[in-house]
Amino acid sequence: MIPDHRRFRFDGGAGTYVGTAILAFLVTVFTLGICYPFGLVLMERWRAKHSYIDGQQLVFTGTAWGLFGKWIKWLFLMVITLGIYSFWVVPRIQQWKWEHTAFVDPSVNPYFSAAHISPAGVGSVAGVQPPVTVVDR
């Protein structure tokens, strides 16, 4: 068992963060927020790639296209309610991000192959499987 103070580890650096954040920001701003899901997925993949829980690396399995339809609806509702609907959107986005976060499965390939992940305690959403093969433990 890993000591409590070492259960969570993050190894991301400023250089890759800044580059990823700038790209995500530009994608969002130049499309007036319409392509926010693409920027969000960029940032979540970076976060997961550098995050470890109990020594297991995380992987983000969500796709921008998987969120895009919902985002367009939510964006429209936020515009017509002058931003009030954002109080409902923020928790939904957080839920979507966690539903699409999993552990890399080192028993299949110790050098991580995107085709082999293990669920992080969440099932598929609405019966839709992520675009990778899921291996149960």
XYZ file of C-alpha atoms in Angstrom:
137
model
C 0.000 0.000 0.000
C 1.244 3.447 -0.890
C 1.491 5.908 2.048
C -1.427 8.381 2.200
C 0.754 11.352 1.277
C 1.794 9.607 -1.955
C -1.585 8.229 -3.097
C -2.055 11.131 -5.493
C 0.726 12.307 -7.792
C 0.893 14.868 -10.556
C 3.919 15.259 -12.847
C 2.772 17.952 -15.299
C 5.045 20.850 -16.121
C 4.556 24.497 -16.975
C 5.764 24.202 -20.575
C 3.282 21.605 -21.740
C 0.508 23.173 -19.677
C 0.979 26.629 -21.182
C 1.091 25.280 -24.729
C -2.018 23.168 -24.228
C -3.873 25.986 -22.455
C -3.069 28.502 -25.198
C -4.283 26.129 -27.907
C -7.482 25.361 -25.958
C -8.061 29.087 -25.369
C -7.554 29.985 -29.031
C -9.889 27.229 -30.232
C -12.567 28.464 -27.844
C -12.154 32.205 -28.478
C -11.870 32.090 -32.270
C -15.084 30.043 -32.500
C -16.918 32.298 -30.027
C -17.259 29.414 -27.573
C -18.878 27.021 -30.022
C -15.845 24.702 -30.072
C -15.276 24.822 -26.310
C -15.613 21.005 -26.096
C -12.442 20.677 -28.210
C -10.474 22.907 -25.837
C -11.918 21.110 -22.833
C -10.854 17.705 -24.169
C -7.325 19.011 -24.845
C -7.003 20.193 -21.245
C -8.554 17.051 -19.734
C -6.268 14.758 -21.710
C -3.261 16.761 -20.480
C -4.491 16.616 -16.865
C -5.175 12.882 -16.955
C -1.870 12.083 -18.680
C 0.012 13.649 -15.773
C -2.186 12.354 -12.917
C -1.709 9.194 -10.859
C -3.843 7.666 -8.103
C -2.281 4.871 -6.051
C 0.421 4.628 -8.704
C -2.051 4.158 -11.556
C -2.071 6.680 -14.382
C -5.357 8.239 -15.458
C -6.557 8.550 -19.042
C -9.315 10.753 -20.420
C -11.589 8.842 -22.808
C -14.073 11.570 -23.709
C -14.255 13.094 -27.166
C -15.201 16.606 -28.174
C -17.848 15.239 -30.526
C -19.332 13.309 -27.605
C -19.990 16.593 -25.784
C -20.595 18.869 -28.772
C -24.368 18.354 -29.153
C -25.016 18.918 -25.461
C -22.719 21.951 -25.469
C -24.575 23.638 -28.352
C -27.878 23.184 -26.486
C -26.361 24.431 -23.223
C -24.692 27.407 -24.937
C -28.012 28.418 -26.481
C -29.771 28.163 -23.103
C -27.016 30.183 -21.413
C -27.343 32.930 -24.034
C -31.127 33.229 -23.811
C -31.085 33.169 -19.987
C -28.256 35.719 -19.860
C -25.903 33.215 -18.230
C -28.229 31.946 -15.511
C -28.331 28.457 -17.041
C -24.558 28.189 -16.514
C -25.299 27.246 -12.889
C -26.685 23.958 -14.271
C -24.064 23.546 -17.005
C -20.958 23.657 -14.806
C -21.928 20.612 -12.688
C -22.970 18.711 -15.821
C -19.587 19.349 -17.425
C -17.827 18.186 -14.258
C -19.939 15.019 -14.260
C -19.147 14.388 -17.944
C -15.416 14.824 -17.299
C -15.405 12.295 -14.447
C -17.548 9.826 -16.380
C -14.879 9.858 -19.084
C -11.844 9.444 -16.839
C -10.370 5.980 -16.325
C -7.222 4.221 -15.178
C -4.617 3.032 -17.630
C -4.408 -0.748 -17.249
C -0.702 -1.624 -16.748
C -1.433 -5.376 -16.664
C -2.248 -5.289 -20.386
C 0.665 -3.117 -21.484
C 3.039 -1.503 -18.983
C 3.905 1.173 -21.556
C 0.258 2.302 -22.013
C -1.498 1.710 -25.234
C -4.560 3.894 -25.751
C -6.419 0.735 -26.744
C -6.182 -0.751 -23.225
C -7.795 1.034 -20.310
C -9.616 -0.018 -17.193
C -12.709 1.821 -15.905
C -12.236 4.240 -13.009
C -15.359 3.123 -11.221
C -17.795 4.463 -13.818
C -19.879 2.741 -16.440
C -20.634 3.776 -19.949
C -22.879 6.775 -20.439
C -26.208 6.039 -22.123
C -24.817 2.750 -23.380
C -22.143 4.459 -25.475
C -18.698 2.955 -25.083
C -15.571 5.116 -25.313
C -13.629 4.795 -28.576
C -11.193 2.340 -26.965
C -11.382 -1.235 -25.736
C -12.285 -1.440 -22.050
C -10.650 -4.219 -20.056
C -12.322 -5.172 -16.763
C -10.231 -6.106 -13.764
